Short mmCIF file of C-alpha atoms in Angstrom, two decimals:
data_model
loop_
_atom_site.label_atom_id
_atom_site.label_comp_id
_atom_site.label_asym_id
_atom_site.label_seq_id
_atom_site.Cartn_x
_atom_site.Cartn_y
_atom_site.Cartn_z
CA GLY A 1 13.22 -13.50 -15.14
CA ASN A 2 12.74 -9.90 -13.63
CA SER A 3 12.17 -10.59 -9.80
CA VAL A 4 11.91 -7.80 -6.53
CA THR A 5 12.91 -8.12 -3.35
CA GLN A 6 12.14 -6.62 -0.17
CA MET A 7 13.11 -6.72 3.90
CA GLU A 8 10.09 -8.72 5.16
CA GLY A 9 8.17 -6.85 7.77
CA PRO A 10 6.96 -5.74 10.10
CA VAL A 11 8.51 -3.08 11.13
CA THR A 12 7.16 -1.22 14.05
CA LEU A 13 9.28 1.85 14.62
CA SER A 14 8.58 4.70 17.62
CA GLU A 15 7.65 7.75 16.11
CA GLU A 16 10.55 10.64 14.26
CA ALA A 17 12.50 7.69 14.77
CA PHE A 18 14.27 7.01 11.34
CA LEU A 19 13.22 4.25 8.49
CA THR A 20 15.17 2.05 6.09
CA ILE A 21 13.31 -0.83 3.63
CA ASN A 22 15.25 -1.94 2.09
CA CYS A 23 14.18 -2.81 -1.25
CA THR A 24 16.92 -4.89 -4.67
CA TYR A 25 16.29 -6.42 -7.03
CA THR A 26 17.18 -8.52 -10.69
CA ALA A 27 16.49 -6.97 -14.30
CA THR A 28 17.99 -7.09 -17.17
CA GLY A 29 18.92 -3.91 -19.42
CA TYR A 30 17.89 -0.32 -16.74
CA PRO A 31 14.19 -0.85 -15.34
CA SER A 32 12.52 1.98 -14.12
CA LEU A 33 11.77 1.44 -9.78
CA PHE A 34 9.05 2.23 -7.17
CA TRP A 35 8.11 2.97 -4.80
CA TYR A 36 4.82 2.47 -3.78
CA VAL A 37 1.97 2.61 -0.14
CA GLN A 38 -0.81 1.01 0.62
CA TYR A 39 -2.94 2.48 3.74
CA PRO A 40 -5.56 0.40 5.60
CA GLY A 41 -8.33 -0.87 3.24
CA GLU A 42 -6.64 1.58 -0.21
CA GLY A 43 -5.12 1.38 -3.46
CA LEU A 44 -1.78 1.48 -3.90
CA GLN A 45 -0.19 4.94 -4.67
CA LEU A 46 2.69 6.21 -6.24
CA LEU A 47 5.09 7.14 -4.01
CA LEU A 48 8.32 7.78 -5.38
CA LYS A 49 10.14 6.96 -8.33
CA ALA A 50 12.86 6.19 -9.89
CA THR A 51 13.92 5.90 -13.87
CA LYS A 52 18.13 5.37 -14.47
CA ALA A 53 20.97 4.92 -12.43
CA ASP A 54 22.15 7.08 -9.62
CA ASP A 55 18.76 9.62 -10.03
CA LYS A 56 16.85 9.49 -6.37
CA GLY A 57 13.11 10.22 -6.23
CA SER A 58 11.70 12.06 -2.83
CA ASN A 59 8.55 12.47 -1.82
CA LYS A 60 6.64 13.79 1.70
CA GLY A 61 9.69 12.39 3.15
CA PHE A 62 10.72 9.51 1.63
CA GLU A 63 13.62 9.08 -0.35
CA ALA A 64 15.54 6.42 -2.41
CA THR A 65 18.16 6.29 -4.89
CA TYR A 66 18.51 4.35 -7.65
CA ARG A 67 21.69 2.16 -7.37
CA LYS A 68 22.87 -0.09 -9.97
CA GLU A 69 25.99 -1.07 -8.79
CA THR A 70 24.32 -2.47 -5.86
CA THR A 71 20.60 -3.36 -7.50
CA SER A 72 18.35 -1.33 -4.59
CA PHE A 73 16.75 0.97 -3.89
CA HIS A 74 15.86 1.46 -0.27
CA LEU A 75 13.76 3.74 1.46
CA GLU A 76 14.71 6.27 3.80
CA LYS A 77 12.77 8.77 5.66
CA GLY A 78 14.22 10.42 8.72
CA SER A 79 11.40 10.47 11.25
CA VAL A 80 8.65 9.03 10.74
CA GLN A 81 5.31 9.94 11.51
CA VAL A 82 2.11 7.72 13.11
CA SER A 83 0.57 8.76 9.44
CA ASP A 84 3.05 6.56 8.06
CA SER A 85 1.45 3.45 8.71
CA ALA A 86 1.18 1.32 5.64
CA VAL A 87 2.76 -1.55 3.42
CA TYR A 88 5.52 -0.21 0.85
CA PHE A 89 5.81 -2.01 -2.51
CA CYS A 90 9.01 -1.83 -4.42
CA ALA A 91 8.16 -1.97 -7.89
CA LEU A 92 10.14 -2.53 -10.83
CA HIS A 93 9.40 -2.07 -14.49
CA GLY A 94 11.49 -3.74 -17.25
CA SER A 95 12.85 -1.94 -20.44
CA SER A 96 11.55 -4.02 -22.97
CA ASN A 97 8.15 -2.24 -22.14
CA THR A 98 5.54 -4.72 -21.84
CA GLY A 99 4.00 -1.79 -19.66
CA LYS A 100 4.07 -5.02 -16.66
CA LEU A 101 4.81 -3.87 -13.08
CA ILE A 102 6.97 -6.20 -10.62
CA PHE A 103 5.96 -6.02 -7.11
CA GLY A 104 7.80 -7.14 -4.34
CA GLN A 105 6.29 -8.69 -1.36
CA GLY A 106 5.38 -5.33 -0.01
CA THR A 107 6.60 -4.00 4.41
CA THR A 108 4.45 -3.17 6.80
CA LEU A 109 5.39 -0.62 8.83
CA GLN A 110 3.46 0.56 12.45
CA VAL A 111 4.24 4.15 14.11
CA LYS A 112 3.77 3.58 17.66
CA PRO A 113 3.22 7.03 19.00
CA GLY B 1 -4.90 14.26 -12.34
CA ALA B 2 -4.27 10.79 -12.81
CA VAL B 3 -7.10 9.85 -11.20
CA VAL B 4 -8.35 5.94 -11.63
CA SER B 5 -12.57 4.87 -9.75
CA GLN B 6 -13.68 1.37 -8.86
CA HIS B 7 -17.40 0.53 -8.76
CA PRO B 8 -18.16 -0.80 -6.27
CA SER B 9 -15.26 -0.37 -3.62
CA TRP B 10 -16.96 -4.02 -1.99
CA VAL B 11 -19.18 -5.87 -2.82
CA ILE B 12 -20.81 -9.14 -1.37
CA CYS B 13 -21.98 -12.00 -3.37
CA LYS B 14 -23.61 -15.73 -3.07
CA SER B 15 -21.79 -18.92 -4.44
CA GLY B 16 -22.98 -18.94 -8.83
CA THR B 17 -23.73 -15.27 -8.94
CA SER B 18 -21.49 -13.40 -11.19
CA VAL B 19 -20.01 -9.71 -10.01
CA LYS B 20 -19.17 -6.70 -12.80
CA ILE B 21 -16.28 -4.70 -11.55
CA GLU B 22 -15.34 -1.39 -13.46
CA CYS B 23 -12.32 0.66 -13.60
CA ARG B 24 -12.32 4.31 -15.27
CA SER B 25 -9.77 6.26 -15.61
CA LEU B 26 -11.44 10.38 -15.17
CA ASP B 27 -9.52 12.56 -15.76
CA PHE B 28 -6.67 10.98 -18.59
CA GLN B 29 -7.08 8.02 -21.91
CA ALA B 30 -5.62 4.82 -20.59
CA THR B 31 -5.03 2.72 -23.82
CA THR B 32 -3.54 0.21 -21.53
CA MET B 33 -5.15 -1.16 -18.22
CA PHE B 34 -4.52 -3.83 -15.47
CA TRP B 35 -5.88 -5.56 -13.44
CA TYR B 36 -4.26 -7.25 -10.08
CA ARG B 37 -5.72 -9.29 -7.04
CA GLN B 38 -4.66 -8.99 -3.66
CA PHE B 39 -4.58 -10.89 -0.62
CA PRO B 40 -4.66 -10.12 2.27
CA LYS B 41 -1.38 -9.49 4.00
CA GLN B 42 0.05 -10.34 0.25
CA SER B 43 1.11 -9.05 -2.62
CA LEU B 44 -0.34 -7.91 -5.61
CA MET B 45 -0.63 -10.99 -7.83
CA LEU B 46 -1.27 -9.33 -12.00
CA MET B 47 -3.95 -10.76 -13.57
CA ALA B 48 -4.29 -9.58 -16.86
CA THR B 49 -3.47 -6.92 -19.62
CA SER B 50 -5.94 -5.01 -20.78
CA ASN B 51 -5.90 -2.42 -24.20
CA GLU B 52 -8.68 -0.83 -25.23
CA GLY B 53 -10.04 -2.49 -28.26
CA SER B 54 -8.37 -6.19 -27.80
CA LYS B 55 -8.43 -8.89 -25.84
CA ALA B 56 -6.95 -9.60 -22.53
CA THR B 57 -3.64 -11.06 -21.85
CA TYR B 58 -3.62 -13.57 -19.19
CA GLU B 59 -1.24 -14.34 -16.49
CA GLN B 60 -0.13 -17.74 -16.66
CA GLY B 61 -2.68 -19.43 -14.08
CA VAL B 62 -5.58 -17.03 -14.38
CA GLU B 63 -8.72 -18.54 -15.80
CA LYS B 64 -9.94 -16.78 -19.00
CA ASP B 65 -13.14 -17.89 -18.89
CA LYS B 66 -13.16 -17.25 -15.54
CA PHE B 67 -12.40 -13.53 -15.58
CA LEU B 68 -14.05 -11.74 -17.77
CA ILE B 69 -12.07 -8.74 -18.34
CA ASN B 70 -13.55 -5.62 -21.54
CA HIS B 71 -11.35 -2.76 -22.46
CA ALA B 72 -13.62 -1.08 -24.34
CA SER B 73 -13.40 2.41 -24.56
CA LEU B 74 -10.22 4.85 -23.56
CA THR B 75 -11.71 5.19 -20.06
CA LEU B 76 -13.35 2.25 -18.90
CA SER B 77 -12.11 -1.24 -18.37
CA THR B 78 -14.38 -4.25 -16.76
CA LEU B 79 -13.87 -7.56 -14.65
CA THR B 80 -16.61 -9.46 -14.69
CA VAL B 81 -15.97 -12.72 -11.68
CA THR B 82 -17.97 -15.08 -12.94
CA SER B 83 -19.67 -17.79 -11.01
CA ALA B 84 -18.15 -16.61 -8.35
CA HIS B 85 -17.03 -19.25 -5.39
CA PRO B 86 -15.47 -18.16 -2.04
CA GLU B 87 -12.45 -19.14 -2.89
CA ASP B 88 -12.07 -16.00 -5.56
CA SER B 89 -13.29 -13.36 -2.60
CA SER B 90 -10.52 -11.09 -2.16
CA PHE B 91 -8.99 -7.69 -3.22
CA TYR B 92 -9.43 -6.78 -6.79
CA ILE B 93 -7.02 -3.33 -7.37
CA CYS B 94 -7.09 -1.93 -11.23
CA SER B 95 -4.69 -0.02 -13.44
CA ALA B 96 -4.23 1.98 -15.97
CA SER B 97 -1.56 3.67 -17.70
CA SER B 98 -1.58 6.56 -20.02
CA PRO B 99 0.23 6.54 -24.05
CA SER B 100 1.55 10.43 -23.09
CA GLY B 101 2.99 9.31 -19.07
CA SER B 102 6.49 9.09 -18.62
CA SER B 103 8.77 6.64 -17.82
CA ASN B 104 5.66 3.68 -18.02
CA GLU B 105 3.47 4.60 -14.72
CA GLN B 106 0.95 2.94 -13.41
CA PHE B 107 -1.93 4.55 -11.51
CA PHE B 108 -3.69 2.39 -9.32
CA GLY B 109 -7.76 2.71 -8.52
CA PRO B 110 -8.92 2.29 -5.08
CA GLY B 111 -9.57 -1.65 -5.38
CA THR B 112 -12.76 -3.61 -5.20
CA ARG B 113 -13.50 -5.77 -1.76
CA LEU B 114 -15.14 -9.73 -3.31
CA THR B 115 -16.98 -11.24 -0.49
CA VAL B 116 -18.57 -14.38 -2.33
CA LEU B 117 -20.59 -16.60 0.62
#
């Protein structure tokens, strides 16, 4: 079945450091891929998405490229801020169109000033 | 656009009572809504998929008689936790998708924190 694996956290960085959160997936067909962010005590917000191979999703300085050859969708940001501290979830929606999202386990990012 | 609200945002109840959580899509019609449960520092666990006007589809291991889901309109779905017990304490999150949405995007509510004493 479909699955998503994220790097384990927590990830602790200093402000302005470079961020990478790894995400790999297993899926049949051509899934859509997502990154969601969850701030403390809140629900999930869509950060970015990519719907086909080689697409790059970007938002608020974050980027992720849909790599079918490596089945990856790593999240990157060139310079993190304290306000980026949150939990980040990688997710996929399979091509079977059930509407279900499959989430990774989440990665906690803590940015220190 | 694409705002989803939940009510209440938090609730404390006594063991044995029932609690209803509402999920509303404020500016779009949601043919499908999803209910998730999240334990502290863990990922979201899909509980059920709710389609307007039909019975919800529950994930394996989720008790449908305990977690009653109703999706009576295109903008409202409710989750009722019946005879709640302390182990039901969790963060419940709903999401909604629209038939006009792209790439099957789901829009998430802010979540409801349930504490059962």
